[in-house]
Amino acid sequence: MNPALPVTAARAALARCHACHLLSRMKPLAPGSHAHCPRCGAALHLRKPDSLARAWALTLAAYILYIPANTLPIMTVVSMGHGEPDTILSGVRVLIAGGLWPLALLVFFASVVVPVLKLLALTCLLISVQRKSRWRPRDRTVLYRITEVVGRWSMIDVFMISILVALVKLGAIATIEPGAGALAFAAVVVVTMFAAMSFDPRLIWDALENPDER
Amino acid sequence: MMSDPHSPTFPPPVTDALVACHDCDLLYRKRPLREGEKARCVRCGALLYTRKPNSIERSLTLALAALILFVLANVYPLLDFQFQGRAQQSSVLSGVRELYAQGMWALAVVVFVASILAPLLKILALLYVLLPLHFGRRPWWMAQVFRWIETLHPWAMTEVYLLGVLVAFVKLSDIATIVPGVALYSFAALIVAMAATDAALEPEAIWERLETRR
């Protein structure tokens, strides 16, 4: 194992480049000017800028988008002249009724469980960092890593719709029309991905740095 | 546009002897690793850096394979849909086109970026950096291009897309005859090739090649 120095990079006034991970010494800058990584040119910050404000805004936006994503139809199957709109949940119900248990479970997990858990996890992380909590920082870091990786899997339904729409174009017999719910759903996934990216996990550990501050 | 490396906004680089954990910011003195070894953060468990054998050659070969598979996956049809004497083929691009034709252009953009644009740009950017490096040359704008790869990474959802196609496949197989196309197999192989490329890649080794100029 590596010998850890008992300090964080930020304490030593070293900024880690987001892109190439090189450490650079941060010097006081004129207001409005940015420091850049000498190796790759990326902007340098000790912490992601406005991390909490950005992550909060995006998480709240995702909560709001989550409502139309689940109530509006994601697609409408029109066969023989009449159509039935499908929401995310009714799509899962159709799969269960058809006896496709493993598939129903997969879609339910990816489209319902993952986005809800991701939103709750982000909210927990944001509240705990906001309150400068010192509670189980390592577990919270792991929670952050999971939310970062898992969110993209919720796109399954959106991709499924794009394939169905292209395949089922049989004129009078059957067509599939994408619904506004699919757009809201894709937006939830994209917005939560941005929210996770703007959150800085180092803030979890910063609370441990200044024990007397709270 | 990169600014002048000698301008005052570029802080003096610190030696590569130090490395900071990207999840908790703890500072470490870097130690040489043997091939295949990994250095992890003792405090939060994050991966600090690794040493991989023949990283550039192996990731280059795998990225070339990924490019070929990407072309196959996008040229051939994914699924053949046969129903009452009518047939319809779908490819990745026809799904995007159909969404656009039905007025869901925002959804079309999301599917296009996640299934075609981001994976393609990622493969091309990797080849742009790795191919010249293999021949001992340094490509122009290498740092910028290599930096984009990390940004593109979460948006390339190839594996999620394949799962969406499989859900569509099973959903329709009850009512019609669905024949998997060449592209479906190419797509599956593409996912393996892209994952193997990522596994073989050692970003530190590539950034260190940039150091030589400093």
PDB file of C-alpha atoms in Angstrom, chain B residues 1-212:
ATOM      1  CA  MET B   1      -8.248  27.417 -27.399  1.00  0.00           C
ATOM      2  CA  MET B   2      -5.417  26.733 -25.010  1.00  0.00           C
ATOM      3  CA  SER B   3      -3.675  29.713 -23.477  1.00  0.00           C
ATOM      4  CA  ASP B   4       0.069  30.196 -23.349  1.00  0.00           C
ATOM      5  CA  PRO B   5       1.655  27.699 -20.951  1.00  0.00           C
ATOM      6  CA  HIS B   6       3.933  30.410 -19.594  1.00  0.00           C
ATOM      7  CA  SER B   7       1.144  32.790 -18.648  1.00  0.00           C
ATOM      8  CA  PRO B   8       0.665  33.418 -14.914  1.00  0.00           C
ATOM      9  CA  THR B   9      -2.676  31.553 -14.882  1.00  0.00           C
ATOM     10  CA  PHE B  10      -0.727  28.323 -15.319  1.00  0.00           C
ATOM     11  CA  PRO B  11       0.493  27.333 -11.884  1.00  0.00           C
ATOM     12  CA  PRO B  12       3.853  25.585 -11.699  1.00  0.00           C
ATOM     13  CA  PRO B  13       3.326  21.827 -11.925  1.00  0.00           C
ATOM     14  CA  VAL B  14       4.094  19.700  -8.924  1.00  0.00           C
ATOM     15  CA  THR B  15       6.172  16.613  -9.526  1.00  0.00           C
ATOM     16  CA  ASP B  16       4.428  13.350 -10.340  1.00  0.00           C
ATOM     17  CA  ALA B  17       5.731  12.011  -7.048  1.00  0.00           C
ATOM     18  CA  LEU B  18       2.418  12.905  -5.416  1.00  0.00           C
ATOM     19  CA  VAL B  19      -1.083  11.698  -6.183  1.00  0.00           C
ATOM     20  CA  ALA B  20      -4.429  12.692  -4.644  1.00  0.00           C
ATOM     21  CA  CYS B  21      -7.438  10.426  -4.238  1.00  0.00           C
ATOM     22  CA  HIS B  22     -10.223  11.626  -6.549  1.00  0.00           C
ATOM     23  CA  ASP B  23     -12.971  10.646  -4.117  1.00  0.00           C
ATOM     24  CA  CYS B  24     -11.607  11.890  -0.787  1.00  0.00           C
ATOM     25  CA  ASP B  25      -8.620  14.088  -1.755  1.00  0.00           C
ATOM     26  CA  LEU B  26      -6.137  12.335   0.556  1.00  0.00           C
ATOM     27  CA  LEU B  27      -2.569  12.890  -0.599  1.00  0.00           C
ATOM     28  CA  TYR B  28      -0.179  10.013  -1.336  1.00  0.00           C
ATOM     29  CA  ARG B  29       3.466   9.662  -2.245  1.00  0.00           C
ATOM     30  CA  LYS B  30       3.500   7.705  -5.498  1.00  0.00           C
ATOM     31  CA  ARG B  31       5.365   4.419  -5.545  1.00  0.00           C
ATOM     32  CA  PRO B  32       6.301   2.376  -8.586  1.00  0.00           C
ATOM     33  CA  LEU B  33       3.984  -0.569  -9.148  1.00  0.00           C
ATOM     34  CA  ARG B  34       4.678  -3.921 -10.742  1.00  0.00           C
ATOM     35  CA  GLU B  35       2.682  -4.806 -13.842  1.00  0.00           C
ATOM     36  CA  GLY B  36      -0.906  -5.669 -13.031  1.00  0.00           C
ATOM     37  CA  GLU B  37      -0.759  -4.061  -9.580  1.00  0.00           C
ATOM     38  CA  LYS B  38      -3.263  -1.487  -8.361  1.00  0.00           C
ATOM     39  CA  ALA B  39      -2.902   1.253  -5.783  1.00  0.00           C
ATOM     40  CA  ARG B  40      -6.018   1.973  -3.740  1.00  0.00           C
ATOM     41  CA  CYS B  41      -6.879   4.727  -1.286  1.00  0.00           C
ATOM     42  CA  VAL B  42      -6.730   3.378   2.286  1.00  0.00           C
ATOM     43  CA  ARG B  43      -9.335   5.847   3.488  1.00  0.00           C
ATOM     44  CA  CYS B  44     -12.138   5.481   0.919  1.00  0.00           C
ATOM     45  CA  GLY B  45     -11.076   2.540  -1.256  1.00  0.00           C
ATOM     46  CA  ALA B  46     -10.929   4.431  -4.570  1.00  0.00           C
ATOM     47  CA  LEU B  47      -8.514   3.283  -7.268  1.00  0.00           C
ATOM     48  CA  LEU B  48      -5.503   5.622  -7.295  1.00  0.00           C
ATOM     49  CA  TYR B  49      -3.474   4.278 -10.224  1.00  0.00           C
ATOM     50  CA  THR B  50      -2.545   1.020 -11.926  1.00  0.00           C
ATOM     51  CA  ARG B  51       0.165  -0.504 -14.072  1.00  0.00           C
ATOM     52  CA  LYS B  52      -1.014  -2.543 -17.021  1.00  0.00           C
ATOM     53  CA  PRO B  53       1.161  -4.609 -19.354  1.00  0.00           C
ATOM     54  CA  ASN B  54       1.518  -3.314 -22.956  1.00  0.00           C
ATOM     55  CA  SER B  55      -1.298  -0.899 -22.306  1.00  0.00           C
ATOM     56  CA  ILE B  56      -0.987   1.166 -25.490  1.00  0.00           C
ATOM     57  CA  GLU B  57      -0.637  -1.763 -27.904  1.00  0.00           C
ATOM     58  CA  ARG B  58      -3.417  -3.805 -26.362  1.00  0.00           C
ATOM     59  CA  SER B  59      -5.904  -0.946 -26.130  1.00  0.00           C
ATOM     60  CA  LEU B  60      -5.004   0.116 -29.690  1.00  0.00           C
ATOM     61  CA  THR B  61      -5.735  -3.369 -31.085  1.00  0.00           C
ATOM     62  CA  LEU B  62      -8.997  -3.603 -29.176  1.00  0.00           C
ATOM     63  CA  ALA B  63     -10.084  -0.111 -30.252  1.00  0.00           C
ATOM     64  CA  LEU B  64      -9.468  -1.078 -33.913  1.00  0.00           C
ATOM     65  CA  ALA B  65     -11.619  -4.181 -33.422  1.00  0.00           C
ATOM     66  CA  ALA B  66     -14.294  -2.002 -31.812  1.00  0.00           C
ATOM     67  CA  LEU B  67     -14.278   0.339 -34.826  1.00  0.00           C
ATOM     68  CA  ILE B  68     -14.848  -2.549 -37.260  1.00  0.00           C
ATOM     69  CA  LEU B  69     -17.645  -3.949 -35.094  1.00  0.00           C
ATOM     70  CA  PHE B  70     -19.174  -0.489 -34.798  1.00  0.00           C
ATOM     71  CA  VAL B  71     -19.404  -0.224 -38.592  1.00  0.00           C
ATOM     72  CA  LEU B  72     -20.994  -3.686 -38.855  1.00  0.00           C
ATOM     73  CA  ALA B  73     -23.438  -2.890 -36.052  1.00  0.00           C
ATOM     74  CA  ASN B  74     -24.623   0.218 -37.853  1.00  0.00           C
ATOM     75  CA  VAL B  75     -24.667  -0.983 -41.454  1.00  0.00           C
ATOM     76  CA  TYR B  76     -26.656  -4.184 -41.036  1.00  0.00           C
ATOM     77  CA  PRO B  77     -30.212  -4.509 -39.676  1.00  0.00           C
ATOM     78  CA  LEU B  78     -30.670  -5.264 -35.984  1.00  0.00           C
ATOM     79  CA  LEU B  79     -34.010  -7.042 -36.196  1.00  0.00           C
ATOM     80  CA  ASP B  80     -36.266  -8.336 -38.972  1.00  0.00           C
ATOM     81  CA  PHE B  81     -39.960  -8.094 -38.248  1.00  0.00           C
ATOM     82  CA  GLN B  82     -42.276 -10.320 -40.280  1.00  0.00           C
ATOM     83  CA  PHE B  83     -46.026 -10.092 -39.824  1.00  0.00           C
ATOM     84  CA  GLN B  84     -48.819 -11.271 -42.123  1.00  0.00           C
ATOM     85  CA  GLY B  85     -46.651 -11.236 -45.191  1.00  0.00           C
ATOM     86  CA  ARG B  86     -45.161  -7.815 -44.476  1.00  0.00           C
ATOM     87  CA  ALA B  87     -41.614  -7.320 -43.397  1.00  0.00           C
ATOM     88  CA  GLN B  88     -39.846  -4.429 -41.710  1.00  0.00           C
ATOM     89  CA  GLN B  89     -36.185  -4.079 -40.819  1.00  0.00           C
ATOM     90  CA  SER B  90     -34.748  -1.862 -38.186  1.00  0.00           C
ATOM     91  CA  SER B  91     -31.259  -0.582 -37.595  1.00  0.00           C
ATOM     92  CA  VAL B  92     -29.899   1.711 -34.908  1.00  0.00           C
ATOM     93  CA  LEU B  93     -30.189   4.689 -37.245  1.00  0.00           C
ATOM     94  CA  SER B  94     -33.714   3.854 -38.446  1.00  0.00           C
ATOM     95  CA  GLY B  95     -34.903   3.985 -34.838  1.00  0.00           C
ATOM     96  CA  VAL B  96     -33.469   7.493 -34.542  1.00  0.00           C
ATOM     97  CA  ARG B  97     -34.935   8.516 -37.919  1.00  0.00           C
ATOM     98  CA  GLU B  98     -38.399   7.243 -37.024  1.00  0.00           C
ATOM     99  CA  LEU B  99     -38.451   9.102 -33.700  1.00  0.00           C
ATOM    100  CA  TYR B 100     -37.471  12.264 -35.558  1.00  0.00           C
ATOM    101  CA  ALA B 101     -40.140  11.661 -38.226  1.00  0.00           C
ATOM    102  CA  GLN B 102     -42.776  11.314 -35.530  1.00  0.00           C
ATOM    103  CA  GLY B 103     -41.934  14.705 -34.103  1.00  0.00           C
ATOM    104  CA  MET B 104     -39.905  13.520 -31.095  1.00  0.00           C
ATOM    105  CA  TRP B 105     -36.684  15.209 -32.155  1.00  0.00           C
ATOM    106  CA  ALA B 106     -35.374  15.651 -28.607  1.00  0.00           C
ATOM    107  CA  LEU B 107     -35.797  11.930 -27.969  1.00  0.00           C
ATOM    108  CA  ALA B 108     -34.144  11.213 -31.320  1.00  0.00           C
ATOM    109  CA  VAL B 109     -31.145  13.302 -30.228  1.00  0.00           C
ATOM    110  CA  VAL B 110     -30.831  11.436 -26.901  1.00  0.00           C
ATOM    111  CA  VAL B 111     -30.944   8.022 -28.606  1.00  0.00           C
ATOM    112  CA  PHE B 112     -28.545   9.164 -31.352  1.00  0.00           C
ATOM    113  CA  VAL B 113     -25.974  10.520 -28.896  1.00  0.00           C
ATOM    114  CA  ALA B 114     -26.143   7.538 -26.526  1.00  0.00           C
ATOM    115  CA  SER B 115     -26.144   4.751 -29.114  1.00  0.00           C
ATOM    116  CA  ILE B 116     -24.169   6.144 -32.073  1.00  0.00           C
ATOM    117  CA  LEU B 117     -22.375   9.462 -31.600  1.00  0.00           C
ATOM    118  CA  ALA B 118     -20.765   9.049 -28.166  1.00  0.00           C
ATOM    119  CA  PRO B 119     -19.471   5.481 -28.747  1.00  0.00           C
ATOM    120  CA  LEU B 120     -18.156   6.417 -32.203  1.00  0.00           C
ATOM    121  CA  LEU B 121     -16.409   9.586 -31.010  1.00  0.00           C
ATOM    122  CA  LYS B 122     -14.929   7.663 -28.111  1.00  0.00           C
ATOM    123  CA  ILE B 123     -13.454   4.982 -30.382  1.00  0.00           C
ATOM    124  CA  LEU B 124     -12.178   7.555 -32.904  1.00  0.00           C
ATOM    125  CA  ALA B 125     -10.650   9.749 -30.193  1.00  0.00           C
ATOM    126  CA  LEU B 126      -8.870   6.735 -28.704  1.00  0.00           C
ATOM    127  CA  LEU B 127      -7.494   5.723 -32.107  1.00  0.00           C
ATOM    128  CA  TYR B 128      -6.424   9.309 -32.779  1.00  0.00           C
ATOM    129  CA  VAL B 129      -4.304   9.277 -29.631  1.00  0.00           C
ATOM    130  CA  LEU B 130      -3.141   5.640 -29.556  1.00  0.00           C
ATOM    131  CA  LEU B 131      -2.194   5.108 -33.194  1.00  0.00           C
ATOM    132  CA  PRO B 132       0.463   7.858 -33.383  1.00  0.00           C
ATOM    133  CA  LEU B 133       1.705   7.002 -29.863  1.00  0.00           C
ATOM    134  CA  HIS B 134       2.281   3.430 -30.988  1.00  0.00           C
ATOM    135  CA  PHE B 135       4.567   4.717 -33.744  1.00  0.00           C
ATOM    136  CA  GLY B 136       6.383   6.979 -31.316  1.00  0.00           C
ATOM    137  CA  ARG B 137       4.719  10.158 -32.506  1.00  0.00           C
ATOM    138  CA  ARG B 138       2.574  12.625 -30.651  1.00  0.00           C
ATOM    139  CA  PRO B 139      -0.709  13.660 -32.279  1.00  0.00           C
ATOM    140  CA  TRP B 140      -1.710  17.326 -32.373  1.00  0.00           C
ATOM    141  CA  TRP B 141      -4.027  18.380 -29.554  1.00  0.00           C
ATOM    142  CA  MET B 142      -3.413  15.059 -27.896  1.00  0.00           C
ATOM    143  CA  ALA B 143      -4.207  16.385 -24.407  1.00  0.00           C
ATOM    144  CA  GLN B 144      -7.492  17.943 -25.533  1.00  0.00           C
ATOM    145  CA  VAL B 145      -8.635  14.867 -27.446  1.00  0.00           C
ATOM    146  CA  PHE B 146      -7.669  12.493 -24.657  1.00  0.00           C
ATOM    147  CA  ARG B 147      -9.507  14.705 -22.189  1.00  0.00           C
ATOM    148  CA  TRP B 148     -12.755  14.413 -24.223  1.00  0.00           C
ATOM    149  CA  ILE B 149     -12.699  10.640 -23.906  1.00  0.00           C
ATOM    150  CA  GLU B 150     -13.365  10.823 -20.193  1.00  0.00           C
ATOM    151  CA  THR B 151     -16.191  13.319 -20.772  1.00  0.00           C
ATOM    152  CA  LEU B 152     -17.755  11.125 -23.467  1.00  0.00           C
ATOM    153  CA  HIS B 153     -17.503   7.944 -21.453  1.00  0.00           C
ATOM    154  CA  PRO B 154     -20.749   8.060 -19.408  1.00  0.00           C
ATOM    155  CA  TRP B 155     -22.802   9.042 -22.491  1.00  0.00           C
ATOM    156  CA  ALA B 156     -21.844   6.000 -24.535  1.00  0.00           C
ATOM    157  CA  MET B 157     -24.619   3.600 -23.558  1.00  0.00           C
ATOM    158  CA  THR B 158     -23.984   0.759 -25.992  1.00  0.00           C
ATOM    159  CA  GLU B 159     -24.646  -2.014 -23.481  1.00  0.00           C
ATOM    160  CA  VAL B 160     -27.840  -0.388 -22.220  1.00  0.00           C
ATOM    161  CA  TYR B 161     -29.004  -0.020 -25.826  1.00  0.00           C
ATOM    162  CA  LEU B 162     -28.516  -3.730 -26.498  1.00  0.00           C
ATOM    163  CA  LEU B 163     -30.671  -4.574 -23.501  1.00  0.00           C
ATOM    164  CA  GLY B 164     -33.382  -2.219 -24.815  1.00  0.00           C
ATOM    165  CA  VAL B 165     -33.272  -4.025 -28.170  1.00  0.00           C
ATOM    166  CA  LEU B 166     -33.589  -7.381 -26.432  1.00  0.00           C
ATOM    167  CA  VAL B 167     -36.638  -6.183 -24.481  1.00  0.00           C
ATOM    168  CA  ALA B 168     -38.239  -5.016 -27.757  1.00  0.00           C
ATOM    169  CA  PHE B 169     -37.340  -8.361 -29.328  1.00  0.00           C
ATOM    170  CA  VAL B 170     -39.009 -10.436 -26.609  1.00  0.00           C
ATOM    171  CA  LYS B 171     -42.030  -8.118 -26.458  1.00  0.00           C
ATOM    172  CA  LEU B 172     -42.766  -8.509 -30.153  1.00  0.00           C
ATOM    173  CA  SER B 173     -41.866 -12.167 -30.544  1.00  0.00           C
ATOM    174  CA  ASP B 174     -45.338 -13.097 -29.224  1.00  0.00           C
ATOM    175  CA  ILE B 175     -47.239 -11.375 -32.012  1.00  0.00           C
ATOM    176  CA  ALA B 176     -44.850 -11.619 -34.953  1.00  0.00           C
ATOM    177  CA  THR B 177     -41.802 -13.424 -36.270  1.00  0.00           C
ATOM    178  CA  ILE B 178     -38.643 -11.586 -35.267  1.00  0.00           C
ATOM    179  CA  VAL B 179     -35.306 -12.585 -36.759  1.00  0.00           C
ATOM    180  CA  PRO B 180     -32.155 -11.170 -35.183  1.00  0.00           C
ATOM    181  CA  GLY B 181     -29.880  -9.500 -37.738  1.00  0.00           C
ATOM    182  CA  VAL B 182     -26.108  -9.376 -38.201  1.00  0.00           C
ATOM    183  CA  ALA B 183     -25.990  -6.037 -36.403  1.00  0.00           C
ATOM    184  CA  LEU B 184     -27.353  -7.544 -33.197  1.00  0.00           C
ATOM    185  CA  TYR B 185     -24.402  -9.934 -32.925  1.00  0.00           C
ATOM    186  CA  SER B 186     -21.962  -7.214 -33.967  1.00  0.00           C
ATOM    187  CA  PHE B 187     -23.446  -4.981 -31.297  1.00  0.00           C
ATOM    188  CA  ALA B 188     -22.896  -7.616 -28.609  1.00  0.00           C
ATOM    189  CA  ALA B 189     -19.295  -8.082 -29.755  1.00  0.00           C
ATOM    190  CA  LEU B 190     -18.813  -4.298 -29.860  1.00  0.00           C
ATOM    191  CA  ILE B 191     -19.757  -4.053 -26.181  1.00  0.00           C
ATOM    192  CA  VAL B 192     -17.159  -6.696 -25.290  1.00  0.00           C
ATOM    193  CA  ALA B 193     -14.508  -4.948 -27.404  1.00  0.00           C
ATOM    194  CA  MET B 194     -15.221  -1.537 -25.859  1.00  0.00           C
ATOM    195  CA  ALA B 195     -15.133  -2.938 -22.325  1.00  0.00           C
ATOM    196  CA  ALA B 196     -11.851  -4.717 -23.097  1.00  0.00           C
ATOM    197  CA  THR B 197     -10.397  -1.487 -24.528  1.00  0.00           C
ATOM    198  CA  ASP B 198     -11.260   0.361 -21.331  1.00  0.00           C
ATOM    199  CA  ALA B 199      -9.775  -2.445 -19.252  1.00  0.00           C
ATOM    200  CA  ALA B 200      -6.506  -2.400 -21.213  1.00  0.00           C
ATOM    201  CA  LEU B 201      -6.142   1.377 -21.152  1.00  0.00           C
ATOM    202  CA  GLU B 202      -3.807   2.965 -18.633  1.00  0.00           C
ATOM    203  CA  PRO B 203      -4.414   6.720 -18.740  1.00  0.00           C
ATOM    204  CA  GLU B 204      -1.408   7.460 -16.531  1.00  0.00           C
ATOM    205  CA  ALA B 205       0.930   5.936 -19.111  1.00  0.00           C
ATOM    206  CA  ILE B 206      -0.536   8.156 -21.822  1.00  0.00           C
ATOM    207  CA  TRP B 207      -0.367  11.319 -19.721  1.00  0.00           C
ATOM    208  CA  GLU B 208       3.225  10.508 -18.860  1.00  0.00           C
ATOM    209  CA  ARG B 209       4.102  10.571 -22.568  1.00  0.00           C
ATOM    210  CA  LEU B 210       2.901  14.158 -22.572  1.00  0.00           C
ATOM    211  CA  GLU B 211       5.242  14.944 -19.711  1.00  0.00           C
ATOM    212  CA  THR B 212       8.300  14.350 -21.878  1.00  0.00           C
TER     213      THR B 212
END
